[in-house]
Each structure stands twice: as C-alpha cells, then as structure tokens.
XYZ file of C-alpha atoms in Angstrom:
336
model
C 163.454 -43.268 -18.967
C 161.769 -41.910 -15.878
C 159.208 -39.130 -15.656
C 158.881 -37.098 -12.486
C 155.245 -35.882 -12.256
C 155.649 -34.068 -8.960
C 153.417 -30.998 -8.871
C 152.632 -31.348 -12.541
C 149.740 -29.503 -14.119
C 148.503 -31.376 -17.216
C 145.856 -30.670 -19.884
C 144.037 -33.010 -22.232
C 144.120 -32.410 -26.023
C 141.713 -34.417 -28.181
C 139.720 -34.420 -31.380
C 137.199 -32.204 -29.625
C 139.552 -29.308 -30.189
C 139.082 -27.278 -33.370
C 142.485 -25.698 -32.725
C 145.150 -26.635 -30.247
C 146.686 -23.984 -27.935
C 150.149 -22.712 -28.696
C 152.769 -24.680 -26.717
C 154.402 -21.393 -25.744
C 151.146 -20.167 -24.161
C 150.691 -23.479 -22.299
C 154.277 -23.363 -21.028
C 154.074 -19.813 -19.847
C 150.771 -20.573 -18.030
C 152.546 -23.326 -16.081
C 151.540 -26.449 -17.989
C 154.110 -29.226 -17.569
C 152.371 -32.033 -19.464
C 149.802 -32.689 -22.191
C 147.773 -35.792 -22.565
C 146.931 -36.487 -26.231
C 144.068 -38.919 -26.841
C 145.012 -41.037 -29.817
C 141.652 -41.654 -31.428
C 139.495 -40.224 -34.250
C 140.994 -37.324 -36.103
C 143.909 -37.064 -33.651
C 144.894 -40.629 -34.412
C 144.892 -39.923 -38.112
C 147.019 -36.784 -37.632
C 149.432 -38.670 -35.433
C 149.586 -41.523 -37.946
C 150.329 -39.122 -40.809
C 152.869 -37.078 -38.920
C 150.866 -33.856 -39.011
C 151.060 -33.396 -35.242
C 154.831 -33.936 -35.021
C 155.759 -30.232 -35.306
C 153.285 -29.328 -32.473
C 154.623 -32.124 -30.312
C 158.238 -31.181 -30.944
C 157.437 -27.534 -30.057
C 155.800 -28.634 -26.841
C 158.698 -30.821 -25.855
C 161.101 -28.012 -26.665
C 159.290 -25.969 -24.069
C 159.739 -28.690 -21.471
C 156.198 -29.982 -21.765
C 155.957 -33.773 -21.355
C 153.725 -35.570 -23.905
C 151.480 -38.390 -22.627
C 149.966 -40.356 -25.468
C 146.674 -41.996 -24.320
C 145.821 -45.245 -26.153
C 142.097 -45.593 -25.541
C 141.605 -49.164 -26.787
C 138.206 -50.434 -27.897
C 136.310 -51.001 -24.744
C 132.604 -50.111 -25.295
C 132.143 -48.084 -22.162
C 128.766 -46.419 -21.897
C 129.368 -42.774 -21.056
C 125.879 -41.623 -20.243
C 122.199 -42.132 -20.897
C 119.708 -39.658 -22.233
C 118.030 -39.806 -18.844
C 117.442 -42.831 -16.533
C 115.265 -45.468 -18.191
C 113.211 -48.399 -17.090
C 113.508 -50.644 -20.128
C 111.191 -53.502 -20.966
C 111.510 -56.388 -23.381
C 110.976 -55.200 -26.942
C 112.273 -51.684 -26.346
C 114.548 -50.355 -29.101
C 117.859 -48.884 -27.929
C 120.414 -47.081 -30.051
C 124.166 -47.154 -29.250
C 125.587 -44.091 -30.961
C 129.072 -42.686 -31.436
C 127.715 -39.171 -32.082
C 124.934 -36.814 -31.014
C 124.700 -35.410 -34.535
C 122.407 -37.982 -36.141
C 119.391 -37.596 -33.790
C 117.029 -36.559 -36.620
C 117.509 -39.928 -38.263
C 116.461 -41.986 -35.225
C 113.121 -43.317 -34.267
C 111.694 -40.811 -31.757
C 110.624 -43.698 -29.510
C 114.156 -45.094 -29.239
C 116.027 -45.027 -25.975
C 119.403 -43.371 -26.833
C 122.573 -44.542 -25.104
C 125.827 -42.762 -25.968
C 128.987 -44.816 -25.918
C 132.650 -43.956 -25.929
C 134.590 -45.369 -28.918
C 131.254 -45.940 -30.569
C 132.855 -45.942 -34.053
C 134.827 -49.014 -33.126
C 131.716 -50.675 -31.715
C 130.065 -50.022 -35.059
C 133.049 -51.614 -36.799
C 133.056 -54.711 -34.599
C 129.412 -55.804 -34.157
C 127.160 -57.474 -36.686
C 123.419 -58.102 -36.849
C 122.529 -60.963 -34.482
C 125.199 -60.159 -31.883
C 124.109 -59.764 -28.280
C 125.233 -56.981 -26.097
C 125.186 -57.310 -22.245
C 124.738 -54.217 -20.077
C 124.884 -53.903 -16.309
C 126.514 -57.284 -15.924
C 123.772 -59.109 -17.768
C 120.841 -57.317 -16.175
C 119.977 -56.217 -19.678
C 120.644 -58.114 -22.886
C 120.064 -56.619 -26.393
C 120.011 -58.253 -29.749
C 121.613 -56.236 -32.595
C 119.037 -55.471 -35.355
C 120.989 -53.023 -37.555
C 124.402 -51.461 -37.833
C 125.229 -48.326 -39.855
C 128.067 -45.807 -40.024
C 127.358 -44.088 -36.747
C 125.104 -46.262 -34.601
C 123.972 -49.728 -33.623
C 120.212 -50.311 -33.281
C 119.186 -53.195 -31.009
C 116.135 -54.553 -29.201
C 115.950 -55.479 -25.565
C 115.495 -59.248 -25.039
C 116.158 -59.418 -21.341
C 115.158 -56.582 -18.935
C 115.976 -56.087 -15.285
C 113.344 -54.515 -13.065
C 115.963 -51.996 -11.969
C 115.936 -48.633 -13.685
C 118.887 -48.274 -16.063
C 120.857 -45.215 -15.078
C 124.277 -43.670 -15.763
C 125.647 -45.495 -12.690
C 124.234 -48.946 -13.516
C 125.136 -48.934 -17.219
C 127.292 -51.760 -18.378
C 130.873 -52.548 -18.478
C 131.236 -54.849 -21.425
C 129.745 -56.634 -24.390
C 130.350 -60.386 -24.074
C 130.695 -60.876 -27.848
C 133.513 -58.279 -28.124
C 137.025 -59.062 -27.127
C 138.153 -55.907 -25.387
C 141.632 -54.895 -26.355
C 143.467 -52.033 -24.690
C 145.582 -51.100 -26.434
C 144.458 -52.288 -29.896
C 146.772 -53.730 -32.533
C 146.767 -50.432 -34.430
C 147.679 -48.501 -31.285
C 150.531 -50.920 -30.595
C 151.760 -50.358 -34.164
C 151.584 -46.627 -33.625
C 153.508 -46.863 -30.334
C 156.227 -48.915 -32.021
C 156.604 -46.298 -34.778
C 156.476 -43.199 -32.588
C 158.473 -44.632 -29.706
C 160.095 -42.069 -27.435
C 160.642 -39.683 -30.339
C 157.220 -38.119 -29.923
C 155.879 -39.515 -26.629
C 157.455 -39.231 -23.184
C 154.756 -41.524 -21.817
C 152.223 -44.037 -23.194
C 148.957 -44.303 -21.200
C 147.094 -47.632 -21.284
C 143.387 -46.783 -20.841
C 141.059 -49.139 -19.033
C 144.078 -50.968 -17.624
C 142.872 -54.058 -15.733
C 145.807 -56.421 -15.881
C 149.576 -56.420 -15.974
C 149.835 -57.914 -19.455
C 148.477 -54.649 -20.970
C 151.531 -52.845 -19.665
C 153.812 -55.577 -21.063
C 152.268 -55.319 -24.571
C 153.246 -51.633 -24.850
C 156.756 -52.318 -23.564
C 157.163 -55.021 -26.116
C 156.066 -52.724 -28.969
C 157.802 -49.506 -27.909
C 161.145 -50.586 -26.431
C 162.231 -48.317 -23.653
C 158.913 -46.610 -23.389
C 157.561 -45.203 -20.126
C 154.070 -46.651 -19.568
C 151.380 -45.359 -17.274
C 148.257 -47.347 -16.438
C 144.871 -45.576 -16.384
C 142.651 -46.900 -13.636
C 139.031 -46.117 -14.567
C 137.037 -49.240 -13.642
C 136.298 -51.178 -10.478
C 138.029 -54.173 -11.967
C 141.134 -52.064 -12.707
C 141.122 -50.771 -9.172
C 140.998 -54.360 -7.831
C 144.266 -54.992 -9.637
C 145.797 -51.570 -8.831
C 148.534 -52.886 -6.578
C 149.770 -55.403 -9.143
C 149.469 -52.861 -11.933
C 151.405 -50.189 -9.995
C 154.197 -52.659 -9.487
C 154.837 -53.087 -13.205
C 153.749 -49.648 -14.552
C 155.850 -46.508 -14.387
C 152.925 -44.510 -13.026
C 149.145 -44.465 -12.616
C 146.458 -42.091 -13.883
C 143.086 -42.311 -12.127
C 140.196 -41.395 -14.408
C 137.415 -40.185 -12.124
C 134.933 -39.575 -14.878
C 134.824 -43.110 -16.116
C 134.787 -44.466 -12.583
C 131.781 -42.302 -11.817
C 129.680 -44.095 -14.509
C 130.124 -47.247 -12.500
C 130.343 -46.115 -8.838
C 128.923 -43.624 -6.429
C 130.970 -40.475 -5.672
C 132.046 -41.696 -2.246
C 133.408 -44.929 -3.766
C 135.295 -42.933 -6.461
C 136.944 -40.818 -3.718
C 137.991 -43.987 -1.865
C 139.545 -45.372 -4.959
C 141.468 -42.102 -5.597
C 142.706 -42.053 -1.996
C 143.662 -45.724 -1.838
C 145.310 -45.679 -5.290
C 147.442 -42.697 -4.174
C 148.547 -44.721 -1.175
C 149.261 -47.745 -3.314
C 151.422 -45.682 -5.623
C 153.303 -44.137 -2.716
C 154.153 -47.585 -1.472
C 155.215 -48.674 -4.888
C 157.107 -45.385 -5.405
C 155.167 -44.577 -8.528
C 153.728 -41.150 -9.486
C 149.938 -40.835 -9.499
C 147.929 -38.383 -11.570
C 144.248 -37.656 -11.003
C 142.066 -36.418 -13.805
C 138.547 -35.412 -14.738
C 136.172 -32.978 -13.138
C 138.860 -30.457 -12.290
C 137.930 -26.778 -12.637
C 134.931 -27.593 -14.803
C 133.080 -24.651 -13.234
C 135.350 -22.398 -15.211
C 133.663 -23.484 -18.429
C 131.054 -20.770 -17.877
C 132.491 -18.479 -15.280
C 135.755 -16.638 -14.816
C 136.675 -18.063 -11.435
C 136.479 -21.577 -10.068
C 133.703 -22.490 -7.752
C 134.180 -23.070 -4.053
C 133.442 -26.745 -4.719
C 136.198 -27.004 -7.354
C 138.733 -25.288 -5.140
C 137.872 -27.586 -2.217
C 138.195 -30.631 -4.532
C 141.670 -29.523 -5.643
C 142.845 -28.924 -2.107
C 141.474 -32.326 -1.090
C 143.370 -33.961 -3.900
C 146.592 -32.092 -2.985
C 146.221 -33.285 0.617
C 146.682 -36.797 -0.762
C 150.093 -35.745 -2.169
C 149.131 -36.660 -5.704
C 151.913 -35.988 -8.250
C 149.764 -34.397 -10.974
C 146.355 -32.963 -11.724
C 144.967 -33.404 -15.225
C 142.486 -30.958 -16.840
C 140.079 -32.815 -19.118
C 136.509 -32.579 -20.375
C 135.058 -29.301 -21.560
C 137.529 -27.119 -19.650
C 140.451 -28.502 -21.673
C 138.604 -27.598 -24.870
C 137.099 -24.207 -24.044
C 139.713 -22.535 -21.776
C 142.865 -24.694 -21.610
C 145.394 -21.937 -21.017
C 143.293 -20.030 -18.491
C 142.438 -23.207 -16.605
C 146.156 -24.211 -16.476
C 147.064 -20.807 -15.063
C 144.396 -21.027 -12.330
C 145.254 -24.639 -11.460
C 148.970 -23.811 -11.328
C 148.237 -21.040 -8.797
C 146.046 -23.313 -6.680
C 148.739 -25.946 -6.595
C 151.373 -23.436 -5.716
C 153.484 -24.421 -8.735
C 156.031 -21.890 -10.029
C 155.211 -20.223 -13.304
C-alpha cells in the first residue's frame, strides 16, 4: 500500500484534546491526513475500539490516518528555566504539571515526555544520565506521577533545554514498545493507513512494525541527531519520513534543525520517499486570528524544499485545528 503525501495538510490529534473535531469539518477545511498519537487516554480508546467510528468517518472523507507509536524513550521536553546544578541538588522528573503543590519547593523540576512510562520502568537506586553523562542522578523515590532523584555528578555547564539529555543508561529504549506492536498487529490497515515509528534511529525499528502489521505502510520519525545520522539508511527501508522539529530543537540549535530538515528532504527525494515536516507551524494562531509574518515565512521556506506534507501539532492542533488547517491549506495553495 502506498500513500501519496504530495501537498498534504495534516493535523495532530492527541490526549490533550477534550473533544476531537468532526471529520467532515476537517475535510471541508482541506485536511488530508490526521496523526493520532497512540499514548495515554488515546491508546486506551484505540485499544478498546472507542475511536474506531471516528477513524472510519475520517477515512470515509478521504482523510488518511497516521498512527504515531511514541515508544518509551525518556526524552526531556523542557526545563523550568535553565539551571546550574550541583552535587546534592534534588531533581524531579515528572509526567504532569498538575502535582506541583506536592513537590519540595527547592526541587529543580524537569518535565519529560512519556513520563508515566519512566515512572513504570525505574526503581529506587537506578541512575539516570542526562546530557551524555554530564549529569548523573540517583533515583531516591518513585510514585505515580514523578521520579525524585539527587544529583551525584554535575557538569560545570548550565543545564538548559538544549543540553538536556537523550537517554537513561539503565533503560532499554524501545520504539515501538511491545504493547504498541501488539496494537499495530490488531489494528492493521483496517484503522491505520500509516504507522509512524517515533524516535526512529535504526532500520530494525521499521522491520519490527512490518513484522507485526503485515502489509502496513511505515513512516520513520526523525527527531534526534542520532536518527538524522541514519536518515539515508532509514529512508531506504521506510515508506516515508516525518521530521519532528520540536524534539530536534531540544537537542540542537535552530540553524542545525533547519539543516536537518533541508538535508532530510533531499535524502527523501533521492530515495523517492515522501517527507512531512511537523511542529511549530502556525503556532502564532493560538492567540491571534492571523498567522504571524514569521510563521508565513517559515511555511514558504518549507514549501521551497518541496516537502510533501506539513503537519500541525502542539497547541494549535488542540485549540484551533479546523481554522489552522484552512489557513495552512490556503498558504500551501491546496484545493479545498
């Protein structure tokens, strides 16, 4: 099964939504694809079949469904401000911002993506490496929403959103996880046109999905420097590539992220694979009715690379998905 992503306008749907937009409204606005992030509440709804009617309605309208399998990589999203940590500092890895009242006010808070899985996987005594070992933390306590740990090795460099770490040595990162593979095998092409492998850094991750979901179309999501280093090999075996700019920006400077987008688009053209770029698109429309000049320039710059699709994500996909799709469609020159 092949998927042509040429000129596609896509929107992300996740457990951050309290209500999902009507597929009819998305279709009429010019949306040609939806990325569904299979984690948290959404994963449970998918698992129980509650989202099947919505997905069937979307596909009946010609909207392709891309099921994103996020894996369990403990990527640090952001810090509560840049920090210069010292040995003995307490740090909290949290999967939610809702429990701040329970925390020690002197703690340094670091928010992590997939934090719930991190909570499930670590135990007291584990060590967590951040910034390639520049910082090492010993886990002191684990509860339902957070991991509390104490710094045992501290770099003289200030810990910032761009220097925060890539992995915990004690965790075996699995993207996709066993439960996601099982979900892919059960759903197959019946509900998903495409499976997206998040944090794809090696060809074998693509093969694991193909083995579980026979005949599935598999896209690789490049969102780390290590993944980009393997982009040519990954593009050769994947059916397409999604470049996640937000996650790349936690590791790299903006100029480096742009180079990765540009070079990955060229790699995909040579491999004759579609490439989608996501994150940070039309975010200015979260609090204003028209896109900013910067957002418009960004979209035109991406279109100059002849990318095959642009993906709305983040807050804009939650607050104003239909309106943002309509504006992006017009900027791309896509027919309604």
